[in-house]
mmCIF file of C-alpha atoms and ligand atoms in Angstrom:
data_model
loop_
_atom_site.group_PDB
_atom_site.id
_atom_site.type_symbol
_atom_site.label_atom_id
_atom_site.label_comp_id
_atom_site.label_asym_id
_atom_site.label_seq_id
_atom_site.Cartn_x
_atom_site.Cartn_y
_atom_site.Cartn_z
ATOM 1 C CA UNK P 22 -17.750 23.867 4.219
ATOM 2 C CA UNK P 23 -14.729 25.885 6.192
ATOM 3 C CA UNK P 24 -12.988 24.216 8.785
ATOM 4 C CA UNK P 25 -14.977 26.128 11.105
ATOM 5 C CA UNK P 26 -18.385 24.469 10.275
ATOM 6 C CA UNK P 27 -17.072 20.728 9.960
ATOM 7 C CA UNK P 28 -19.448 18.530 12.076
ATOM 8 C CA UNK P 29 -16.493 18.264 14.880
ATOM 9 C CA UNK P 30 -13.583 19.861 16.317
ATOM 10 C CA UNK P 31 -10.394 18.924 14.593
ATOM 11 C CA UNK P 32 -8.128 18.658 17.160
ATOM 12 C CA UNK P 33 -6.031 21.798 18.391
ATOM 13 C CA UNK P 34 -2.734 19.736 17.457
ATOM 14 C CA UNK P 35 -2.175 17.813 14.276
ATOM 15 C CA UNK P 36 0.014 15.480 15.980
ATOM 16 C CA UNK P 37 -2.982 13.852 17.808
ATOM 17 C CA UNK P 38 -3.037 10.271 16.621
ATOM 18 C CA UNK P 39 -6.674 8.933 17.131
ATOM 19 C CA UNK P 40 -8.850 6.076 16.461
ATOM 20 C CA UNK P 41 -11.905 7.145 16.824
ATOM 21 C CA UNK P 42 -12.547 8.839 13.466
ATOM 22 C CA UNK P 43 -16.253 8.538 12.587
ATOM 23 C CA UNK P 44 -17.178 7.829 9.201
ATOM 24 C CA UNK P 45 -18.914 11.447 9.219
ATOM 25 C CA UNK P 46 -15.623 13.036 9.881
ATOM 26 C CA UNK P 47 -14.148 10.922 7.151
ATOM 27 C CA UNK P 48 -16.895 11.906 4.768
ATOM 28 C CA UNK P 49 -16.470 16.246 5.780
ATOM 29 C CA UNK P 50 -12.779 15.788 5.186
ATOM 30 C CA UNK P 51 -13.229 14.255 1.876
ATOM 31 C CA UNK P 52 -15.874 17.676 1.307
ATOM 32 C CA UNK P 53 -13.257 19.988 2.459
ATOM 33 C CA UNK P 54 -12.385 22.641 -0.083
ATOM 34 C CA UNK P 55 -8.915 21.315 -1.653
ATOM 35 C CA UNK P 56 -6.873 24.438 -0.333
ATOM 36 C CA UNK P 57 -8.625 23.392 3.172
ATOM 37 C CA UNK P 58 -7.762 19.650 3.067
ATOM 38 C CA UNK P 59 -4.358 20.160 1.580
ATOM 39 C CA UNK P 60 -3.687 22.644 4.341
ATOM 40 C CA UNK P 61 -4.354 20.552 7.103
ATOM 41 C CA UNK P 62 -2.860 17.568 5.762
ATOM 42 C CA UNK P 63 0.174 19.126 5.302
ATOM 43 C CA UNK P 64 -0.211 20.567 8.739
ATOM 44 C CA UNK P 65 -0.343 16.663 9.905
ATOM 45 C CA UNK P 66 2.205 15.578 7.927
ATOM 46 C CA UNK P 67 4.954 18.070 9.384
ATOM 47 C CA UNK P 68 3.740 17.120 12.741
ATOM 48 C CA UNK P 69 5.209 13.690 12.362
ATOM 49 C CA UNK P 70 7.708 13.880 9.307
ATOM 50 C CA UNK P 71 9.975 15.794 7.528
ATOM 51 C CA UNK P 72 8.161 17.034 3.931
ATOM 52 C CA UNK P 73 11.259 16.874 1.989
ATOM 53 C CA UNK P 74 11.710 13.032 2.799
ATOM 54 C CA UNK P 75 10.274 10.429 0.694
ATOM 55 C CA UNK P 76 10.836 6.235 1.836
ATOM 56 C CA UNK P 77 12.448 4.437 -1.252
ATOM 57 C CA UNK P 78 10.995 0.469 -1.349
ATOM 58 C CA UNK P 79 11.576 -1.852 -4.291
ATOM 59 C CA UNK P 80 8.714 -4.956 -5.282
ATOM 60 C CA UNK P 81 9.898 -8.164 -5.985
ATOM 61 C CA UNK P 82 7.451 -10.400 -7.533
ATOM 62 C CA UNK P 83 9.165 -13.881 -6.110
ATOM 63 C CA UNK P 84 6.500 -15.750 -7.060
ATOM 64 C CA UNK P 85 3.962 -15.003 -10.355
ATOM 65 C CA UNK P 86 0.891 -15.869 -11.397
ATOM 66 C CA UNK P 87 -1.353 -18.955 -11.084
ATOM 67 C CA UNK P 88 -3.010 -17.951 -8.168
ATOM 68 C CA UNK P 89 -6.407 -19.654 -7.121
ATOM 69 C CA UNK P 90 -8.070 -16.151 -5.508
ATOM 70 C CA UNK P 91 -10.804 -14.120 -7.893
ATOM 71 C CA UNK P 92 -9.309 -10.692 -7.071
ATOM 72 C CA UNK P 93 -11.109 -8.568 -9.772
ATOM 73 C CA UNK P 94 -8.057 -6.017 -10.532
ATOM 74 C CA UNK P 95 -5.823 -8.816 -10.745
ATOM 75 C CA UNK P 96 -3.334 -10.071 -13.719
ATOM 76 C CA UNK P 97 -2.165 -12.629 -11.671
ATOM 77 C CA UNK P 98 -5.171 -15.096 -10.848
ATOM 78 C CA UNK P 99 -6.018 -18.360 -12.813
ATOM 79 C CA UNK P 100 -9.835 -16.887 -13.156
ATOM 80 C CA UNK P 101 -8.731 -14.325 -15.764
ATOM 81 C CA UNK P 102 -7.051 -15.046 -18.958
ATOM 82 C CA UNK P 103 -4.278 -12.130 -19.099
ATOM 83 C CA UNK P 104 -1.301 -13.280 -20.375
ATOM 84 C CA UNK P 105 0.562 -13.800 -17.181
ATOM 85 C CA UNK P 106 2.008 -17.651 -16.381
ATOM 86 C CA UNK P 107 2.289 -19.215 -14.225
ATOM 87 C CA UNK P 108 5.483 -19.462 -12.486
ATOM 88 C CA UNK P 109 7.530 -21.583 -10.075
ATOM 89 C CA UNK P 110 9.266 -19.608 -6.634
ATOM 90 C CA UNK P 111 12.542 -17.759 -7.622
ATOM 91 C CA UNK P 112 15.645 -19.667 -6.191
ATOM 92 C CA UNK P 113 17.181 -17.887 -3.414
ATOM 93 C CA UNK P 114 20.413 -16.858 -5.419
ATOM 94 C CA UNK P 115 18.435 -15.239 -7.550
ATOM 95 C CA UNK P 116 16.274 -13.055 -5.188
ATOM 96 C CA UNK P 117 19.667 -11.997 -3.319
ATOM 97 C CA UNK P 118 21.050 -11.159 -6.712
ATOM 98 C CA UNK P 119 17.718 -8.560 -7.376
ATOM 99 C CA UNK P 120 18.015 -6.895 -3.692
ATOM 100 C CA UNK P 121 21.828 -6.052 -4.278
ATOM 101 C CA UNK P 122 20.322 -4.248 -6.902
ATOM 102 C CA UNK P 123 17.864 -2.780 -5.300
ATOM 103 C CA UNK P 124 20.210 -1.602 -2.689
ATOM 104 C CA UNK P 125 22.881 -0.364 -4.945
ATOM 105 C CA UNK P 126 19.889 1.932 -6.725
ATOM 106 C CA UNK P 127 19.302 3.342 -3.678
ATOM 107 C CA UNK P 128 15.638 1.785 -2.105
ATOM 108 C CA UNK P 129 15.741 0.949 1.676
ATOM 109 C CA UNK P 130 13.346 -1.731 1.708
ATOM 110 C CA UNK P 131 13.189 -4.735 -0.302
ATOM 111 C CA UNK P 132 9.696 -6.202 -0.675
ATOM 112 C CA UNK P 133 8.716 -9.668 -1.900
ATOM 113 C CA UNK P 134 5.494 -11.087 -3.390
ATOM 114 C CA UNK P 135 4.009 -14.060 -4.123
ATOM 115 C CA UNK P 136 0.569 -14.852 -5.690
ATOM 116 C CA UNK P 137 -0.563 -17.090 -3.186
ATOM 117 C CA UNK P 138 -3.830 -17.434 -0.832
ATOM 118 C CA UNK P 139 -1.763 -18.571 1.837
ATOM 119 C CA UNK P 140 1.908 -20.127 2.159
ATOM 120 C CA UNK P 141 2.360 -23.414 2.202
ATOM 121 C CA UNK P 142 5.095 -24.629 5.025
ATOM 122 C CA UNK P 143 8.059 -25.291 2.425
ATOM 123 C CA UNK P 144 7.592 -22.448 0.948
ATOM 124 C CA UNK P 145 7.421 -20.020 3.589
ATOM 125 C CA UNK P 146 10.642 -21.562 5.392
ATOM 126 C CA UNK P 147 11.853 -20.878 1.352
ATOM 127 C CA UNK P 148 10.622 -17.147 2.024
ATOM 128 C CA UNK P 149 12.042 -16.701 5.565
ATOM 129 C CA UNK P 150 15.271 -17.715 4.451
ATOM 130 C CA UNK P 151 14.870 -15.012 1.365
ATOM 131 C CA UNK P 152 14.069 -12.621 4.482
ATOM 132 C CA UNK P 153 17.318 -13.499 6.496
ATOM 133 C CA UNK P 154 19.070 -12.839 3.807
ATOM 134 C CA UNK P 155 17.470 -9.624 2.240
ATOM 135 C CA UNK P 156 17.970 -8.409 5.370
ATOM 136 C CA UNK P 157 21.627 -9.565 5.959
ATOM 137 C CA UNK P 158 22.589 -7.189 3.240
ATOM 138 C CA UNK P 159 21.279 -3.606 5.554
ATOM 139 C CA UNK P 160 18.116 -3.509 4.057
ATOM 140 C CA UNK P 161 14.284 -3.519 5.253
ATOM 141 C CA UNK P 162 12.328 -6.402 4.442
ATOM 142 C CA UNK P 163 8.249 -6.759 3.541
ATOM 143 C CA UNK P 164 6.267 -9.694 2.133
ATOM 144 C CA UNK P 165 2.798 -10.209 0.663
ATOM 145 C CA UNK P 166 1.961 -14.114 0.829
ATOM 146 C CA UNK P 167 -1.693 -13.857 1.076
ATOM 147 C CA UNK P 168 -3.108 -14.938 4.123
ATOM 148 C CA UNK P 169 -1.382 -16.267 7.487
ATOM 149 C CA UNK P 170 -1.618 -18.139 10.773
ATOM 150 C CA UNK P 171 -0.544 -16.977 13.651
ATOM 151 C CA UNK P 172 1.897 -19.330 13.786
ATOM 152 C CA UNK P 173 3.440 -18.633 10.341
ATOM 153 C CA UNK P 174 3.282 -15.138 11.167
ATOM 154 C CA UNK P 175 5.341 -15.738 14.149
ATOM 155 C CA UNK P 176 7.952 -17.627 12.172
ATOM 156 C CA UNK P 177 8.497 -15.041 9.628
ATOM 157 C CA UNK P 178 8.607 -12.524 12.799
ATOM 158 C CA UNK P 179 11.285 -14.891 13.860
ATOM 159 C CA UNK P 180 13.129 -14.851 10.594
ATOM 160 C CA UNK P 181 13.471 -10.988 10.791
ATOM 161 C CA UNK P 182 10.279 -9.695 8.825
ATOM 162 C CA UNK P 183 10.297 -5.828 9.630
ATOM 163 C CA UNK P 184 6.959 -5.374 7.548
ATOM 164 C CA UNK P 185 3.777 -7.932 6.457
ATOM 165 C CA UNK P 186 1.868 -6.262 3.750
ATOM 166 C CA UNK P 187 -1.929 -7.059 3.312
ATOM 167 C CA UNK P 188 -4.170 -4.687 1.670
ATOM 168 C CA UNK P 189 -7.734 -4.194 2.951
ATOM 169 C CA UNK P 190 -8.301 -3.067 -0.613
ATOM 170 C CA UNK P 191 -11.773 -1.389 -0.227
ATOM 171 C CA UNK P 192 -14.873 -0.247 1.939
ATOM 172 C CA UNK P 193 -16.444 -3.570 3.525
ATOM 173 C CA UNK P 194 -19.466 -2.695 1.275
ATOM 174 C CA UNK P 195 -17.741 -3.076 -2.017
ATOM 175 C CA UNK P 196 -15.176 -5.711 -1.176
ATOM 176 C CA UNK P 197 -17.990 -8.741 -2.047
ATOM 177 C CA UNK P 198 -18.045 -6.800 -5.981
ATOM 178 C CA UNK P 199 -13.992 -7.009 -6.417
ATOM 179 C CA UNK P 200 -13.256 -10.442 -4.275
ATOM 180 C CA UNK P 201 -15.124 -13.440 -3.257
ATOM 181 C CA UNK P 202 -12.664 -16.000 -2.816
ATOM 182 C CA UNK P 203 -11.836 -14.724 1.021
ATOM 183 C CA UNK P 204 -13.506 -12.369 3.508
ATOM 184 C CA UNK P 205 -13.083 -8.782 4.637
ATOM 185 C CA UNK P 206 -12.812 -10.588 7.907
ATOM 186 C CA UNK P 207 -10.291 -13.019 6.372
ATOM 187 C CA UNK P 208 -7.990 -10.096 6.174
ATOM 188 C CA UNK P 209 -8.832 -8.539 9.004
ATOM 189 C CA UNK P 210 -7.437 -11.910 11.301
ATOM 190 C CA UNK P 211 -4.574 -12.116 9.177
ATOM 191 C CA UNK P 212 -4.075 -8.431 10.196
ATOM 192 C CA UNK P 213 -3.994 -9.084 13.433
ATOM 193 C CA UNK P 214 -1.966 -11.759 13.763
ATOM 194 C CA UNK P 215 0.867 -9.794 12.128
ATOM 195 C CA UNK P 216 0.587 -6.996 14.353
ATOM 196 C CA UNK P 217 0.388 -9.997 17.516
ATOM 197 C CA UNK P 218 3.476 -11.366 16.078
ATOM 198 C CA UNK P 219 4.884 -7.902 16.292
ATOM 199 C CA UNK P 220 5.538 -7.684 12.602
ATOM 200 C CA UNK P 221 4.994 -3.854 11.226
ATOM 201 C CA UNK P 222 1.985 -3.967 9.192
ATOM 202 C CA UNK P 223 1.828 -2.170 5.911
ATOM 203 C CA UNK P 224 -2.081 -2.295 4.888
ATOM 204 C CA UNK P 225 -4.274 -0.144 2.454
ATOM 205 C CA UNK P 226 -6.137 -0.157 -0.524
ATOM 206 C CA UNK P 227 -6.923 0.347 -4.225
ATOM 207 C CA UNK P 228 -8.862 3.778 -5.853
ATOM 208 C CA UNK P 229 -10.127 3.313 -9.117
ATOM 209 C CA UNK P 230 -12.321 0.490 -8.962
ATOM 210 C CA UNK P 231 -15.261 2.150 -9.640
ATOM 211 C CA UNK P 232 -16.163 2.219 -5.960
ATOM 212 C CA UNK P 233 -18.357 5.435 -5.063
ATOM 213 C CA UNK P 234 -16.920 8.181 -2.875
ATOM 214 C CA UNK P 235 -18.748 6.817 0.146
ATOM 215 C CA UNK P 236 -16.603 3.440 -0.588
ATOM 216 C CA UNK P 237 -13.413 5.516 -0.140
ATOM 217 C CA UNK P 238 -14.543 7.115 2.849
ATOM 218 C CA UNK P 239 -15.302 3.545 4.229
ATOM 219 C CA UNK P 240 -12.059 1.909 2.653
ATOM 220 C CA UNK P 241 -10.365 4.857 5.302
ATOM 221 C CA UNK P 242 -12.228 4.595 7.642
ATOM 222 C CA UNK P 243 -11.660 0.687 8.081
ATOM 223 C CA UNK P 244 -8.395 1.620 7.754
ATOM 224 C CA UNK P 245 -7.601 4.332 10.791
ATOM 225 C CA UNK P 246 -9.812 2.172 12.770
ATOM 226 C CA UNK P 247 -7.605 -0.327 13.468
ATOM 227 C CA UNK P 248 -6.151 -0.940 16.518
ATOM 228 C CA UNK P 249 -3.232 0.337 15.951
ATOM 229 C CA UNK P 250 -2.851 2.317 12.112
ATOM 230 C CA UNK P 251 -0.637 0.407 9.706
ATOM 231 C CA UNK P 252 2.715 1.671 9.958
ATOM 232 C CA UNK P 253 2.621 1.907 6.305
ATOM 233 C CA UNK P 254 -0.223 2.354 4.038
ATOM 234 C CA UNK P 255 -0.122 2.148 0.833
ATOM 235 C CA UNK P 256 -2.781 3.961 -1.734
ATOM 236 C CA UNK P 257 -2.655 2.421 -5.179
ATOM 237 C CA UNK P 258 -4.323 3.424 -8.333
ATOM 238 C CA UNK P 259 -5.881 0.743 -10.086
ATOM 239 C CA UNK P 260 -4.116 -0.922 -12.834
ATOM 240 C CA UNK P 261 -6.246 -1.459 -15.593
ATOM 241 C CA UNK P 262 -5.242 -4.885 -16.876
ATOM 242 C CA UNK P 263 -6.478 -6.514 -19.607
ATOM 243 C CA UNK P 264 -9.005 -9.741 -19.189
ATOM 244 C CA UNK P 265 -9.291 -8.562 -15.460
ATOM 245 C CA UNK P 266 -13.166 -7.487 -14.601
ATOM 246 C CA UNK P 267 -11.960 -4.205 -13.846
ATOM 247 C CA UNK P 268 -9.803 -4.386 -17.515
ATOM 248 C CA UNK P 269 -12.091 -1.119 -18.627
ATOM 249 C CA UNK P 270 -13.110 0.221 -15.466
ATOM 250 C CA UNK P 271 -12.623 3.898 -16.523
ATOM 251 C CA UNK P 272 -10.389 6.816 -15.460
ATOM 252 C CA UNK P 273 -10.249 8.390 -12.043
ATOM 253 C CA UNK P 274 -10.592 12.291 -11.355
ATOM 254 C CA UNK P 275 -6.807 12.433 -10.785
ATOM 255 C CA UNK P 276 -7.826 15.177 -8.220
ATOM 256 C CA UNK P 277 -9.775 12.464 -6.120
ATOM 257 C CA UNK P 278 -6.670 10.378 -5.602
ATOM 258 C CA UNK P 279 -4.742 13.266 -4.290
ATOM 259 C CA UNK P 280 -8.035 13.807 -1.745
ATOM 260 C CA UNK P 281 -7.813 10.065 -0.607
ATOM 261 C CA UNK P 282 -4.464 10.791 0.190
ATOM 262 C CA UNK P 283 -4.707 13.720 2.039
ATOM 263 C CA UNK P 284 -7.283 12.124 4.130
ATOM 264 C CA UNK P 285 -5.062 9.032 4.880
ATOM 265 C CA UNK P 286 -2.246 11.526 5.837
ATOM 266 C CA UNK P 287 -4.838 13.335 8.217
ATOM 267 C CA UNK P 288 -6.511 10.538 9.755
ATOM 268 C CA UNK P 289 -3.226 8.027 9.812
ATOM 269 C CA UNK P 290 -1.098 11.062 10.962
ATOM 270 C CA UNK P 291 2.261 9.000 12.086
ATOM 271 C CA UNK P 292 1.858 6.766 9.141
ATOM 272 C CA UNK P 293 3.945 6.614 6.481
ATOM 273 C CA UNK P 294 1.337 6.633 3.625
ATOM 274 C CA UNK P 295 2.726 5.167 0.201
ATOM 275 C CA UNK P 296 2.081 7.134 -3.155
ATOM 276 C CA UNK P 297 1.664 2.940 -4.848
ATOM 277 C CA UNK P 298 0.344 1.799 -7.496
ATOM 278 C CA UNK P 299 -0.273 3.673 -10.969
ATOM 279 C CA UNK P 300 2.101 6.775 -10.971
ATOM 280 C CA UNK P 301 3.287 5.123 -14.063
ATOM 281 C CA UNK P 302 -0.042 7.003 -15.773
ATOM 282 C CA UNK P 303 0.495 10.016 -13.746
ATOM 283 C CA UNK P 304 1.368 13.106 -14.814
ATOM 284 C CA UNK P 305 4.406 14.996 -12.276
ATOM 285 C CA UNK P 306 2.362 17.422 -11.435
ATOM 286 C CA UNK P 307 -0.657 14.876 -9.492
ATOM 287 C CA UNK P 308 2.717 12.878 -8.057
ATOM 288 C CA UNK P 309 3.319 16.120 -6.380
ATOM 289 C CA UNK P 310 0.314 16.703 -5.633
ATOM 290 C CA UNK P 311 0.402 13.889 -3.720
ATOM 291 C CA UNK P 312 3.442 14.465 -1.547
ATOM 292 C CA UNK P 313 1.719 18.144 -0.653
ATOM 293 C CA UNK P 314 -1.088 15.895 0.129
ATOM 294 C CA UNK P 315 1.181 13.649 2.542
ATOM 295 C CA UNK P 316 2.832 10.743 0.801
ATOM 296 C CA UNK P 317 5.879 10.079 1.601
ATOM 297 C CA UNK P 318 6.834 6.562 -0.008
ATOM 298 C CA UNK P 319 7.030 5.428 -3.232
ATOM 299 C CA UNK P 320 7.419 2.206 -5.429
ATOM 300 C CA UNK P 321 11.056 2.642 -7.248
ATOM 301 C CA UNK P 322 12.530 0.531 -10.281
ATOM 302 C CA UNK P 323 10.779 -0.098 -13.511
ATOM 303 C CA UNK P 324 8.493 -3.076 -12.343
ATOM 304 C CA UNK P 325 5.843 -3.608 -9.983
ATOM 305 C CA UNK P 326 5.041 -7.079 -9.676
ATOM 306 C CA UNK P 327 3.639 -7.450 -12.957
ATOM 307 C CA UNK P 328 2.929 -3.701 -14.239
ATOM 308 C CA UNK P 329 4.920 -1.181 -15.218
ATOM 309 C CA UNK P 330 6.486 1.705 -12.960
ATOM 310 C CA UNK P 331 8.533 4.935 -14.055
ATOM 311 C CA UNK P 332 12.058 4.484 -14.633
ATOM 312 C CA UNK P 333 14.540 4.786 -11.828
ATOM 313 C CA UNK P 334 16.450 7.766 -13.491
ATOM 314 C CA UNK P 335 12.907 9.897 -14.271
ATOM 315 C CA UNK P 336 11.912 9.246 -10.567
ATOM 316 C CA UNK P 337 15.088 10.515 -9.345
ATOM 317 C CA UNK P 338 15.181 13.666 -11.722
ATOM 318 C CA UNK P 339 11.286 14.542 -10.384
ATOM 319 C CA UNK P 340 12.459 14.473 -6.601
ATOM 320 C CA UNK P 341 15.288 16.305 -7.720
ATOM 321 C CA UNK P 342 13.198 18.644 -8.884
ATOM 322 C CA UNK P 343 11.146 19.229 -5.719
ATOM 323 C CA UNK P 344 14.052 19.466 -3.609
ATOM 324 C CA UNK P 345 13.039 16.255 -2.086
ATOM 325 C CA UNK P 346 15.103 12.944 -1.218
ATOM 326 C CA UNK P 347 15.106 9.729 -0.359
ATOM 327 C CA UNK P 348 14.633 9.024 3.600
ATOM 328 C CA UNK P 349 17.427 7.382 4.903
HETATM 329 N N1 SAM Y 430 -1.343 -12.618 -3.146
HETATM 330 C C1 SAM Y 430 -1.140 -11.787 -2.032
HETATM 331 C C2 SAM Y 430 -2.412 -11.108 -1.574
HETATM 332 O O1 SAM Y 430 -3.189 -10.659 -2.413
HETATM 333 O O2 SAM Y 430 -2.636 -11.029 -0.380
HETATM 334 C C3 SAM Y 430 -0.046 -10.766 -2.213
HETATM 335 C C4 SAM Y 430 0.162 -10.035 -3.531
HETATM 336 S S1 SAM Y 430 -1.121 -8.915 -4.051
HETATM 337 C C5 SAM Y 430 -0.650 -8.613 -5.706
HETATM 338 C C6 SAM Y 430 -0.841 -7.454 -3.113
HETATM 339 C C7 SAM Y 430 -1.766 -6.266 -3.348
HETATM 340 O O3 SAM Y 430 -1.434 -5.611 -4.560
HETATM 341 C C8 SAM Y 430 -3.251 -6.508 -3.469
HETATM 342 O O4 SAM Y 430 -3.877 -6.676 -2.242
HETATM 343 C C9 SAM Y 430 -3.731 -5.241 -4.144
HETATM 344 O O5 SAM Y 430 -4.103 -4.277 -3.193
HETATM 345 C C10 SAM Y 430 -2.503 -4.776 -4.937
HETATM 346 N N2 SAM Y 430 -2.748 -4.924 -6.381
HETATM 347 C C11 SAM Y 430 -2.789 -6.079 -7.077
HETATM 348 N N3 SAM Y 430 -3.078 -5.857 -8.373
HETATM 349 C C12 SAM Y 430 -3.242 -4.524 -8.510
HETATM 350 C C13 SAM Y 430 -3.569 -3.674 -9.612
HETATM 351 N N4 SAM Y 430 -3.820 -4.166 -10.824
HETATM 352 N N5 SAM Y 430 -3.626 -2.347 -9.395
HETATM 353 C C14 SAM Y 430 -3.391 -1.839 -8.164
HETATM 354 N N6 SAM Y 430 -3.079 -2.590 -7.086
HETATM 355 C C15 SAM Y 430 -3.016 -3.905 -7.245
HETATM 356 C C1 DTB Y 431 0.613 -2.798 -2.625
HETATM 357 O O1 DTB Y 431 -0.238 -2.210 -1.939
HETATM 358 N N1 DTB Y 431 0.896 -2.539 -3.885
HETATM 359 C C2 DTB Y 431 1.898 -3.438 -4.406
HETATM 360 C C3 DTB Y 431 2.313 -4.210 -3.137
HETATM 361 N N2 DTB Y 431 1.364 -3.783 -2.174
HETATM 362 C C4 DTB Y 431 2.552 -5.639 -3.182
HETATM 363 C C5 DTB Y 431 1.432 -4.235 -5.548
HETATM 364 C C6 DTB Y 431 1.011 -3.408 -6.719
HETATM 365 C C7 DTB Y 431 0.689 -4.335 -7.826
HETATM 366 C C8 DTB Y 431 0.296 -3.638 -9.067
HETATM 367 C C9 DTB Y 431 -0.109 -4.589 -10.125
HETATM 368 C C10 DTB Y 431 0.986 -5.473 -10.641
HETATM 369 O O2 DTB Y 431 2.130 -5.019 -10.882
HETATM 370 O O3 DTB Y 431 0.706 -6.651 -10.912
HETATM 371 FE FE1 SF4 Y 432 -3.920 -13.717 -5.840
HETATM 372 FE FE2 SF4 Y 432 -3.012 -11.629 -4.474
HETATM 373 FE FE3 SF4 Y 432 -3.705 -11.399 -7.081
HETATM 374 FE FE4 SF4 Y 432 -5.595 -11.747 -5.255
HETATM 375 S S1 SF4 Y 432 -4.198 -9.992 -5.416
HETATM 376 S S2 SF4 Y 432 -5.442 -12.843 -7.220
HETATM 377 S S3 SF4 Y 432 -4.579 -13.094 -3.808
HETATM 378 S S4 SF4 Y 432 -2.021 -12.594 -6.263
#
């Protein structure tokens, strides 16, 4: 299909941020010849952001393992056996101690995560003082507790939060195969309080699940359907860990991660969209990909929460050479 026979007009300027999309636009886009797709997601993404700019963040995992959710792609919950214990919140000290770090390497936000369902009140006064703090020291600050109240989300809004992250993860059709311990609408009201609290949100998904390509179109199309689009989204890649359900869940077309993120890019146009999760097993060439395709964030330091990530040096080498650099 060209652009001139897709089922609607795109719109005559790239900066048009809509919410609207149909999941038959979703679906041509993902059809789209690659040189076609690439072309107008890079046509989106200079609308809104400079191409040779990519946002730095650094993942703390302040609180591991043990948690009571089924989340099939996770190493972290009590269901699977995978090696991971169980462990108790970090002191503060030693949180400050790891976003000096993170600063001093050069990431401009610091985000913490804790393997929770939901926060209980000590702890999340524990976390919003981790939050003053984090962001004391000049830099951005994100957390992923699981879900919220409105009320807790308006105390960590009043602690300084810049960013709640909480991942849709998949279409509404799938989500029942990967989770069954809370709701897509679960997420979706803990979405929304954020955003009422007036939190940024950062919310996206996994690929690699062995969800169909109708899945991704949905998992998108839940996604630029919001009210208002995540100001960050993040696209992961599945990380196949051991003992999970999703352990051996086979490769993905490398090629069909770079589509799902050129169709974030065009559909979430003033988002920033985050190349996550997985670029550990990713050859340069598909990262880059993926910043032609419209990231424009990464994961940096040699840790996720519990998987690994490339080094700090070989990331910095590969945007040196693209000529890119970290947004300031
Ligand atoms: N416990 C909180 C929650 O789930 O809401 C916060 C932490 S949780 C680890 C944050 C997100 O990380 C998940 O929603 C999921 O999208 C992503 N994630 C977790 N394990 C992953 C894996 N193995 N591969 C890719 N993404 C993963
Ligand atoms: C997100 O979307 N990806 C990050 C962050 N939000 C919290 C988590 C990735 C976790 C990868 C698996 C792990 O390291 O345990
Ligand atoms: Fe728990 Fe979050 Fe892992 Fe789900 S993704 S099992 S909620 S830590």
């Amino acid at each position: 299909m060209s652009l001139a026979e897709m089922p609607f007009a795109p719109p005559s300027n790239p900066a048009v941020v809509r919410h609207d999309w149909t999941r038959e636009e979703i679906r041509a886009l993902f059809a789209l010849p690659f040189p076609e797709l690439m072309f107008r997601a890079q046509e989106t993404h200079r609308a809104h952001f400079d191409p040779t700019e990519v946002q730095i963040s650094t993942l703390l995992s302040i609180k591991t393992g043990g948690c009571p959710e089924d989340c099939g792609y996770c190493s972290q919950s009590v269901k699977y056996d995978t090696g991971i214990k169980a462990e108790k919140l970090m002191p503060l000290d030693a949180v400050l101690r790891e976003a000096k770090a993170a600063k001093d390497s050069g990431a401009s936000r610091f985000c913490m995560g804790a393997a929770w369902r939901s926060p209980n009140e000590r702890d999340l006064e524990k976390v919003c003082a981790m939050v003053e703090g984090v962001k004391a020291m000049g830099l951005e600050t994100c957390v992923t507790l699981g879900m919220l109240t409105g009320a807790q989300a308006k105390r960590l809004k009043d602690s300084g939060l810049d960013y709640y992250n909480h991942n849709l993860d998949t279409s509404p059709e799938y989500y029942g195969q990967i989770i069954t311990t809370r709701t897509y609408q679960d997420r979706l009201d803990t979405l929304e309080y954020v955003r009422d609290a007036g939190i940024h949100v950062c919310c996206g998904g996994i690929i690699g699940m062995g969800e169909s390509a109708e899945d991704r179109v949905g998992m998108i199309a839940a996604l630029a359907s919001l009210p208002v689009h995540p100001e960050s989204v993040p696209i992961n890649l599945l990380m196949q860990v051991e003992g999970t359900p999703l352990g051996h869940s086979g490769k993905l077309e490398p090629l069909d991660f770079v589509r799902t993120i050129a169709v974030a890019r065009i559909t979430m146009p003033a988002s920033v969209v985050r190349l996550s999760a997985g670029r550990e097993d990713m050859s340069e060439e598909t990262q880059a990909l993926c910043f032609l395709a419209g990231a424009n964030s990464i994961f940096y330091g040699p840790k996720l929460l519990t998987t690994p990530n490339p080094n700090r040096d070989k990331d910095m080498a590969l945007l040196g050479k693209l000529g890119m650099r970290p947004m300031e």
